[in-house]
């Protein structure tokens, strides 16, 4: 990939990207994906001025949270792609710089949206998980889709933040002892381990309700009201009994069930994981004024990457360590849950992930490829991420 190292603005990433020159396209994509992941997760793009430090209690649990991930040794799959869609970083588009800039903007918006105020305990708990770093994939998808169809970052930011608030709520609740019972998330103790189960439940509830309020109040007045109402309705469906909750309840019902097959597993993940990724993309497109045929294509793109995201997640759960993932590794296996590697085997799961990402990219073929570069890059980032 000629000239890659000269296009990267971040010195740590330069070393990784330079070392990937001359390798296969898949290996180069792993290097870029890992580079972005490490850059975003090691501090999450939060400004280093202490503005998101909410007291000594929070500072104690944050010690040692950021860890550099080791360089990935191989791709999730060696996908053969056309030269038009092949590169994450090209002379025209720097994916890492894009993700870094968007993560900073999103983190600043989230910090401003949920200030530390009375009652401090609940807002501290909300901020603890909301500002704990992370790759901000959902907000970036929302903004990228909006910009693709002619909208702006400002137009999509409220909805982008809302998707991250809902995602954070789902993580807080998913980690509770009555659900997945996990002790670590993003390299830190889970919310209930720090604040107790009662406060964790309330923090998630508050985050969920505020997400809808934030879209209604913070979306620019220049956006037609019918678009905002549509986004709020779509968000509600994505998180409710036809979306995330549907996936969660079927997941719980499927534990220790040896009859679970690929069809039920796909239902779980299309609802529990993919639904929120889908609504992030669709919300950005709707707010940006996309035509219905464009919304339909972007919805399919999001459905493919959403399922691909979970397939990769299942693969990482059995191939990475707790330190690398920032959450407890091997939990699905320990709880005897159905996963793609368990049902299909590791190699077939990798091929499925590759096929899903390829199909996602095909949905973007009708768009201006320069404008579609962030979404193309995000598809590869999801496929080749290492945590």
CSV table of C-alpha atoms in Angstrom, one decimal:
chain,number,residue,atom,x,y,z
A,1,UNK,CA,0.0,0.0,0.0
A,2,UNK,CA,2.1,2.8,-1.3
A,3,UNK,CA,2.5,5.9,0.8
A,4,UNK,CA,0.5,4.6,3.8
A,5,UNK,CA,2.9,5.6,6.4
A,6,UNK,CA,3.1,9.2,5.1
A,7,UNK,CA,-0.7,9.5,5.4
A,8,UNK,CA,-0.9,8.6,9.1
A,9,UNK,CA,-0.8,11.6,11.5
A,10,UNK,CA,-0.3,9.6,14.7
A,11,UNK,CA,3.3,8.5,15.5
A,12,UNK,CA,2.3,5.3,17.3
A,13,UNK,CA,0.2,4.2,14.3
A,14,UNK,CA,3.0,5.1,11.9
A,15,UNK,CA,5.2,2.3,13.2
A,16,UNK,CA,2.4,-0.3,12.9
A,17,UNK,CA,1.3,0.8,9.5
A,18,UNK,CA,4.8,1.0,8.1
A,19,UNK,CA,5.5,-2.5,9.2
A,20,UNK,CA,2.5,-3.7,7.3
A,21,UNK,CA,3.8,-2.5,3.9
A,22,UNK,CA,4.3,-5.3,1.4
A,23,UNK,CA,1.9,-7.6,3.2
A,24,UNK,CA,-1.5,-8.9,1.9
A,25,UNK,CA,-4.5,-6.6,1.9
A,26,UNK,CA,-6.0,-8.5,4.7
A,27,UNK,CA,-2.9,-8.2,6.9
A,28,UNK,CA,-2.6,-4.5,6.1
A,29,UNK,CA,-6.3,-4.1,7.2
A,30,UNK,CA,-5.6,-5.8,10.5
A,31,UNK,CA,-2.7,-3.4,11.1
A,32,UNK,CA,-4.9,-0.4,10.5
A,33,UNK,CA,-7.9,-1.8,12.5
A,34,UNK,CA,-5.6,-2.6,15.4
A,35,UNK,CA,-4.0,0.8,15.2
A,36,UNK,CA,-7.3,2.6,15.4
A,37,UNK,CA,-8.7,0.3,18.1
A,38,UNK,CA,-5.7,0.9,20.3
A,39,UNK,CA,-5.8,4.6,19.7
A,40,UNK,CA,-9.5,4.9,20.6
A,41,UNK,CA,-9.6,2.5,23.5
A,42,UNK,CA,-6.5,3.7,25.3
A,43,UNK,CA,-8.3,6.7,26.8
A,44,UNK,CA,-11.2,6.7,24.4
A,45,UNK,CA,-10.4,10.1,22.9
A,46,UNK,CA,-11.5,11.9,26.1
A,47,UNK,CA,-9.6,15.2,26.6
A,48,UNK,CA,-6.8,14.7,29.1
A,49,UNK,CA,-7.7,17.8,31.2
A,50,UNK,CA,-9.5,15.9,33.9
A,51,UNK,CA,-12.9,17.1,32.9
A,52,UNK,CA,-14.4,13.6,33.0
A,53,UNK,CA,-12.9,12.6,36.4
A,54,UNK,CA,-15.7,12.3,38.9
A,55,UNK,CA,-14.0,12.0,42.3
A,56,UNK,CA,-11.5,9.8,44.0
A,57,UNK,CA,-13.7,6.7,43.9
A,58,UNK,CA,-13.8,6.8,40.1
A,59,UNK,CA,-10.1,7.5,39.8
A,60,UNK,CA,-9.3,4.4,41.8
A,61,UNK,CA,-11.1,2.1,39.4
A,62,UNK,CA,-9.7,3.8,36.4
A,63,UNK,CA,-6.1,3.0,37.3
A,64,UNK,CA,-4.5,0.7,34.8
A,65,UNK,CA,-7.6,0.8,32.5
A,66,UNK,CA,-5.7,1.7,29.4
A,67,UNK,CA,-3.6,-1.0,27.9
A,68,UNK,CA,-2.0,-1.3,24.5
A,69,UNK,CA,-3.2,-4.2,22.6
A,70,UNK,CA,-0.6,-6.5,20.9
A,71,UNK,CA,-0.2,-6.3,17.1
A,72,UNK,CA,-2.6,-8.8,15.5
A,73,UNK,CA,-0.8,-11.6,13.7
A,74,UNK,CA,-3.4,-12.4,11.1
A,75,UNK,CA,-6.8,-11.2,9.7
A,76,UNK,CA,-10.1,-12.6,10.7
A,77,UNK,CA,-10.4,-13.8,7.1
A,78,UNK,CA,-8.5,-13.2,3.9
A,79,UNK,CA,-11.2,-11.6,1.8
A,80,UNK,CA,-10.7,-11.0,-1.9
A,81,UNK,CA,-12.1,-7.5,-2.6
A,82,UNK,CA,-12.1,-5.3,-5.6
A,83,UNK,CA,-9.4,-2.6,-5.8
A,84,UNK,CA,-12.1,0.0,-5.6
A,85,UNK,CA,-13.2,-1.2,-2.1
A,86,UNK,CA,-9.9,-2.7,-1.0
A,87,UNK,CA,-8.2,-0.1,1.2
A,88,UNK,CA,-9.1,1.5,4.5
A,89,UNK,CA,-6.4,4.0,4.2
A,90,UNK,CA,-5.8,5.5,0.8
A,91,UNK,CA,-4.3,8.7,-0.6
A,92,UNK,CA,-7.8,10.2,-0.6
A,93,UNK,CA,-9.0,9.0,2.9
A,94,UNK,CA,-7.2,8.5,6.2
A,95,UNK,CA,-9.5,6.2,8.2
A,96,UNK,CA,-7.6,6.4,11.4
A,97,UNK,CA,-7.6,10.2,11.4
A,98,UNK,CA,-11.4,10.1,10.6
A,99,UNK,CA,-12.1,7.8,13.5
A,100,UNK,CA,-9.9,9.7,15.9
A,101,UNK,CA,-11.6,13.0,15.1
A,102,UNK,CA,-15.1,11.6,15.3
A,103,UNK,CA,-14.3,9.8,18.6
A,104,UNK,CA,-13.0,13.1,20.1
A,105,UNK,CA,-16.1,15.0,18.9
A,106,UNK,CA,-18.5,12.3,20.2
A,107,UNK,CA,-16.8,12.1,23.6
A,108,UNK,CA,-16.9,15.9,24.0
A,109,UNK,CA,-20.6,15.9,23.1
A,110,UNK,CA,-21.3,13.1,25.6
A,111,UNK,CA,-19.3,14.8,28.3
A,112,UNK,CA,-21.4,18.0,27.8
A,113,UNK,CA,-24.7,16.1,27.6
A,114,UNK,CA,-24.4,14.3,30.9
A,115,UNK,CA,-22.7,16.7,33.4
A,116,UNK,CA,-22.0,15.8,37.0
A,117,UNK,CA,-24.9,17.4,38.8
A,118,UNK,CA,-27.3,16.7,41.7
A,119,UNK,CA,-28.0,14.0,42.5
A,120,UNK,CA,-24.3,13.4,42.0
A,121,UNK,CA,-24.3,9.6,42.7
A,122,UNK,CA,-26.5,8.7,39.7
A,123,UNK,CA,-24.8,11.1,37.3
A,124,UNK,CA,-21.4,9.9,38.5
A,125,UNK,CA,-22.5,6.3,37.7
A,126,UNK,CA,-23.8,7.3,34.3
A,127,UNK,CA,-20.6,9.1,33.4
A,128,UNK,CA,-18.4,6.2,34.7
A,129,UNK,CA,-19.7,3.9,32.0
A,130,UNK,CA,-20.6,6.4,29.3
A,131,UNK,CA,-17.1,8.0,29.3
A,132,UNK,CA,-15.1,4.8,29.9
A,133,UNK,CA,-13.6,4.9,26.4
A,134,UNK,CA,-14.6,2.5,23.7
A,135,UNK,CA,-14.4,2.7,19.9
A,136,UNK,CA,-17.6,4.7,19.4
A,137,UNK,CA,-18.6,2.5,16.4
A,138,UNK,CA,-22.3,3.3,16.6
A,139,UNK,CA,-21.9,7.1,16.7
A,140,UNK,CA,-19.4,7.0,13.9
A,141,UNK,CA,-21.7,4.9,11.8
A,142,UNK,CA,-24.5,7.5,12.4
A,143,UNK,CA,-22.4,10.5,11.5
A,144,UNK,CA,-20.8,8.7,8.5
A,145,UNK,CA,-24.3,7.8,7.1
A,146,UNK,CA,-25.5,11.3,7.6
A,147,UNK,CA,-22.5,12.8,5.8
A,148,UNK,CA,-22.8,10.3,3.0
A,149,UNK,CA,-26.2,11.6,2.0
A,150,UNK,CA,-25.3,15.2,2.3
A,151,UNK,CA,-25.9,15.9,6.0
A,152,UNK,CA,-23.4,17.1,8.6
A,153,UNK,CA,-21.8,16.0,11.8
A,154,UNK,CA,-23.8,18.6,13.7
A,155,UNK,CA,-27.1,17.3,12.2
A,156,UNK,CA,-26.4,13.7,13.4
A,157,UNK,CA,-24.6,14.3,16.7
A,158,UNK,CA,-27.6,14.2,19.0
A,159,UNK,CA,-28.7,10.9,17.5
A,160,UNK,CA,-25.1,9.6,17.5
A,161,UNK,CA,-24.8,10.3,21.2
A,162,UNK,CA,-28.2,8.7,21.8
A,163,UNK,CA,-27.1,5.4,20.2
A,164,UNK,CA,-24.0,5.4,22.5
A,165,UNK,CA,-26.2,6.1,25.5
A,166,UNK,CA,-28.5,3.2,24.7
A,167,UNK,CA,-25.5,1.0,24.0
A,168,UNK,CA,-23.9,1.9,27.3
A,169,UNK,CA,-27.2,1.2,29.1
A,170,UNK,CA,-27.3,-2.3,27.4
A,171,UNK,CA,-23.7,-3.0,28.7
A,172,UNK,CA,-24.5,-1.9,32.2
A,173,UNK,CA,-27.6,-4.1,32.4
A,174,UNK,CA,-26.0,-7.0,30.5
A,175,UNK,CA,-23.2,-7.1,33.0
A,176,UNK,CA,-25.5,-7.5,36.0
A,177,UNK,CA,-25.5,-10.7,38.0
A,178,UNK,CA,-29.0,-11.5,36.9
A,179,UNK,CA,-27.9,-11.3,33.2
A,180,UNK,CA,-24.4,-12.2,32.1
A,181,UNK,CA,-22.8,-11.5,35.5
A,182,UNK,CA,-19.5,-9.9,34.3
A,183,UNK,CA,-16.9,-8.1,36.4
A,184,UNK,CA,-15.1,-6.2,33.7
A,185,UNK,CA,-16.0,-4.0,30.8
A,186,UNK,CA,-13.6,-1.9,28.7
A,187,UNK,CA,-10.8,-2.9,31.0
A,188,UNK,CA,-12.5,-1.6,34.1
A,189,UNK,CA,-14.7,-3.0,36.9
A,190,UNK,CA,-18.3,-3.1,35.7
A,191,UNK,CA,-20.8,-0.5,36.9
A,192,UNK,CA,-22.4,-2.6,39.5
A,193,UNK,CA,-19.1,-3.6,40.9
A,194,UNK,CA,-18.3,0.0,41.6
A,195,UNK,CA,-21.7,1.5,42.5
A,196,UNK,CA,-23.8,-1.5,43.5
A,197,UNK,CA,-26.5,-3.3,41.5
A,198,UNK,CA,-29.3,-0.9,42.6
A,199,UNK,CA,-27.4,2.2,41.3
A,200,UNK,CA,-26.3,0.3,38.1
A,201,UNK,CA,-29.9,-0.5,37.2
A,202,UNK,CA,-30.9,3.1,37.8
A,203,UNK,CA,-28.0,4.5,35.8
A,204,UNK,CA,-29.0,2.3,32.8
A,205,UNK,CA,-32.6,3.4,33.1
A,206,UNK,CA,-31.6,7.0,33.3
A,207,UNK,CA,-29.3,6.7,30.3
A,208,UNK,CA,-32.1,5.0,28.2
A,209,UNK,CA,-34.7,7.6,28.9
A,210,UNK,CA,-32.3,10.5,28.4
A,211,UNK,CA,-31.3,9.2,25.0
A,212,UNK,CA,-34.7,10.0,23.6
A,213,UNK,CA,-34.9,13.3,25.3
A,214,UNK,CA,-31.5,14.2,23.9
A,215,UNK,CA,-32.5,13.5,20.3
A,216,UNK,CA,-35.7,15.6,20.7
A,217,UNK,CA,-33.9,18.6,22.4
A,218,UNK,CA,-30.4,18.6,20.9
A,219,UNK,CA,-31.1,17.9,17.2
A,220,UNK,CA,-30.7,21.2,15.3
A,221,UNK,CA,-33.9,23.1,14.6
A,222,UNK,CA,-33.1,23.1,10.9
A,223,UNK,CA,-33.8,19.4,10.7
A,224,UNK,CA,-37.5,18.8,9.7
A,225,UNK,CA,-39.5,17.6,12.8
A,226,UNK,CA,-40.8,14.5,10.9
A,227,UNK,CA,-37.3,13.2,10.5
A,228,UNK,CA,-36.6,13.6,14.2
A,229,UNK,CA,-39.9,11.8,15.1
A,230,UNK,CA,-39.0,9.0,12.8
A,231,UNK,CA,-35.6,8.6,14.4
A,232,UNK,CA,-37.1,8.5,17.9
A,233,UNK,CA,-39.6,5.9,16.8
A,234,UNK,CA,-36.8,3.8,15.2
A,235,UNK,CA,-34.7,4.0,18.3
A,236,UNK,CA,-37.6,2.9,20.5
A,237,UNK,CA,-38.2,-0.2,18.3
A,238,UNK,CA,-34.5,-1.1,18.1
A,239,UNK,CA,-34.2,-1.2,21.9
A,240,UNK,CA,-37.6,-2.7,22.9
A,241,UNK,CA,-39.4,-6.0,22.7
A,242,UNK,CA,-38.9,-6.2,18.9
A,243,UNK,CA,-35.2,-5.3,19.1
A,244,UNK,CA,-32.5,-5.5,21.8
A,245,UNK,CA,-34.8,-6.8,24.5
A,246,UNK,CA,-36.1,-9.6,22.2
A,247,UNK,CA,-32.5,-10.7,21.5
A,248,UNK,CA,-31.7,-10.6,25.2
A,249,UNK,CA,-34.7,-12.7,26.4
A,250,UNK,CA,-34.1,-15.3,23.7
A,251,UNK,CA,-30.5,-15.4,24.7
A,252,UNK,CA,-31.3,-16.0,28.3
A,253,UNK,CA,-33.8,-18.7,27.4
A,254,UNK,CA,-31.2,-20.4,25.2
A,255,UNK,CA,-28.6,-20.9,27.9
A,256,UNK,CA,-27.7,-24.5,28.5
A,257,UNK,CA,-30.1,-25.5,25.7
A,258,UNK,CA,-28.3,-28.1,23.4
A,259,UNK,CA,-31.0,-27.7,20.7
A,260,UNK,CA,-30.0,-24.1,19.8
A,261,UNK,CA,-29.1,-23.9,16.2
A,262,UNK,CA,-27.8,-21.3,13.8
A,263,UNK,CA,-31.3,-19.9,13.0
A,264,UNK,CA,-32.0,-19.1,16.6
A,265,UNK,CA,-28.5,-17.8,17.2
A,266,UNK,CA,-28.9,-15.5,14.2
A,267,UNK,CA,-32.2,-14.2,15.7
A,268,UNK,CA,-30.5,-13.4,19.0
A,269,UNK,CA,-27.7,-11.5,17.4
A,270,UNK,CA,-29.8,-9.7,14.8
A,271,UNK,CA,-31.8,-8.3,17.6
A,272,UNK,CA,-29.4,-8.1,20.6
A,273,UNK,CA,-26.5,-6.6,18.6
A,274,UNK,CA,-27.3,-5.7,15.0
A,275,UNK,CA,-30.5,-3.8,15.7
A,276,UNK,CA,-28.7,-0.9,17.4
A,277,UNK,CA,-26.0,-0.8,14.7
A,278,UNK,CA,-28.8,-0.7,12.1
A,279,UNK,CA,-30.7,2.1,13.8
A,280,UNK,CA,-27.5,4.1,14.1
A,281,UNK,CA,-26.9,4.0,10.3
A,282,UNK,CA,-30.6,4.6,9.4
A,283,UNK,CA,-30.9,7.5,11.9
A,284,UNK,CA,-28.0,9.3,10.3
A,285,UNK,CA,-29.3,8.7,6.8
A,286,UNK,CA,-32.8,9.9,7.7
A,287,UNK,CA,-31.6,13.0,9.5
A,288,UNK,CA,-29.3,13.8,6.5
A,289,UNK,CA,-32.3,13.7,4.1
A,290,UNK,CA,-31.6,10.4,2.3
A,291,UNK,CA,-34.0,9.1,-0.3
A,292,UNK,CA,-35.9,6.0,0.7
A,293,UNK,CA,-33.9,3.8,-1.7
A,294,UNK,CA,-30.7,5.1,-0.1
A,295,UNK,CA,-32.1,4.4,3.4
A,296,UNK,CA,-33.0,0.8,2.2
A,297,UNK,CA,-29.4,0.2,1.0
A,298,UNK,CA,-27.9,1.6,4.1
A,299,UNK,CA,-30.2,-0.5,6.2
A,300,UNK,CA,-29.0,-3.6,4.5
A,301,UNK,CA,-25.4,-2.5,4.9
A,302,UNK,CA,-26.0,-2.1,8.6
A,303,UNK,CA,-27.7,-5.5,8.9
A,304,UNK,CA,-24.8,-7.2,7.4
A,305,UNK,CA,-22.1,-5.5,9.4
A,306,UNK,CA,-24.3,-5.9,12.5
A,307,UNK,CA,-24.4,-9.6,12.2
A,308,UNK,CA,-20.7,-9.6,11.2
A,309,UNK,CA,-19.9,-7.6,14.3
A,310,UNK,CA,-21.3,-10.4,16.5
A,311,UNK,CA,-19.7,-13.2,14.5
A,312,UNK,CA,-16.3,-11.5,15.0
A,313,UNK,CA,-17.2,-11.0,18.7
A,314,UNK,CA,-17.8,-14.7,19.1
A,315,UNK,CA,-14.5,-15.4,17.4
A,316,UNK,CA,-12.6,-13.0,19.7
A,317,UNK,CA,-14.2,-14.5,22.8
A,318,UNK,CA,-12.3,-17.8,22.1
A,319,UNK,CA,-9.1,-16.5,20.6
A,320,UNK,CA,-8.2,-13.5,22.8
A,321,UNK,CA,-7.4,-13.0,26.5
A,322,UNK,CA,-9.3,-10.9,29.0
A,323,UNK,CA,-6.5,-8.3,28.9
A,324,UNK,CA,-6.7,-8.0,25.2
A,325,UNK,CA,-10.5,-7.8,25.1
A,326,UNK,CA,-11.0,-5.5,28.1
A,327,UNK,CA,-13.7,-7.9,29.3
A,328,UNK,CA,-13.8,-11.4,30.6
A,329,UNK,CA,-12.8,-13.8,27.8
A,330,UNK,CA,-14.3,-17.2,27.4
A,331,UNK,CA,-17.6,-16.3,29.2
A,332,UNK,CA,-19.8,-17.7,26.5
A,333,UNK,CA,-18.0,-21.1,26.6
A,334,UNK,CA,-18.1,-21.1,30.4
A,335,UNK,CA,-21.9,-20.4,30.4
A,336,UNK,CA,-22.4,-23.0,27.6
A,337,UNK,CA,-23.9,-20.5,25.3
A,338,UNK,CA,-24.4,-21.1,21.6
A,339,UNK,CA,-21.9,-19.2,19.5
A,340,UNK,CA,-20.8,-19.3,15.9
A,341,UNK,CA,-17.5,-21.0,16.6
A,342,UNK,CA,-19.3,-23.6,18.7
A,343,UNK,CA,-22.0,-24.3,16.0
A,344,UNK,CA,-19.9,-23.8,12.8
A,345,UNK,CA,-16.3,-24.2,13.9
A,346,UNK,CA,-13.7,-21.4,14.0
A,347,UNK,CA,-12.7,-21.4,10.3
A,348,UNK,CA,-16.3,-21.5,9.0
A,349,UNK,CA,-17.1,-18.6,11.4
A,350,UNK,CA,-14.3,-16.6,10.0
A,351,UNK,CA,-15.6,-17.2,6.5
A,352,UNK,CA,-19.1,-16.2,7.5
A,353,UNK,CA,-17.7,-12.9,8.9
A,354,UNK,CA,-15.9,-12.3,5.7
A,355,UNK,CA,-19.0,-13.0,3.6
A,356,UNK,CA,-21.1,-10.6,5.7
A,357,UNK,CA,-18.6,-7.8,5.4
A,358,UNK,CA,-18.4,-8.3,1.6
A,359,UNK,CA,-22.2,-8.2,1.3
A,360,UNK,CA,-22.3,-5.0,3.4
A,361,UNK,CA,-19.8,-3.3,1.1
A,362,UNK,CA,-21.8,-4.3,-2.0
A,363,UNK,CA,-24.7,-2.2,-0.6
A,364,UNK,CA,-22.5,0.9,-0.9
A,365,UNK,CA,-21.6,0.4,-4.5
A,366,UNK,CA,-24.2,2.8,-5.8
A,367,UNK,CA,-22.9,5.7,-3.6
A,368,UNK,CA,-20.0,8.1,-4.4
A,369,UNK,CA,-17.1,6.0,-3.2
A,370,UNK,CA,-15.2,9.0,-1.8
A,371,UNK,CA,-18.1,9.9,0.4
A,372,UNK,CA,-18.7,6.2,1.3
A,373,UNK,CA,-15.1,5.7,2.4
A,374,UNK,CA,-15.9,6.0,6.1
A,375,UNK,CA,-18.6,3.4,6.0
A,376,UNK,CA,-16.3,1.1,3.9
A,377,UNK,CA,-13.6,1.6,6.4
A,378,UNK,CA,-15.9,0.9,9.3
A,379,UNK,CA,-16.9,-2.4,7.7
A,380,UNK,CA,-13.3,-3.4,7.5
A,381,UNK,CA,-12.7,-2.1,11.0
A,382,UNK,CA,-15.5,-4.3,12.4
A,383,UNK,CA,-14.2,-7.3,10.5
A,384,UNK,CA,-10.5,-7.0,11.5
A,385,UNK,CA,-10.8,-5.5,15.0
A,386,UNK,CA,-8.9,-7.2,17.8
A,387,UNK,CA,-11.1,-6.3,20.8
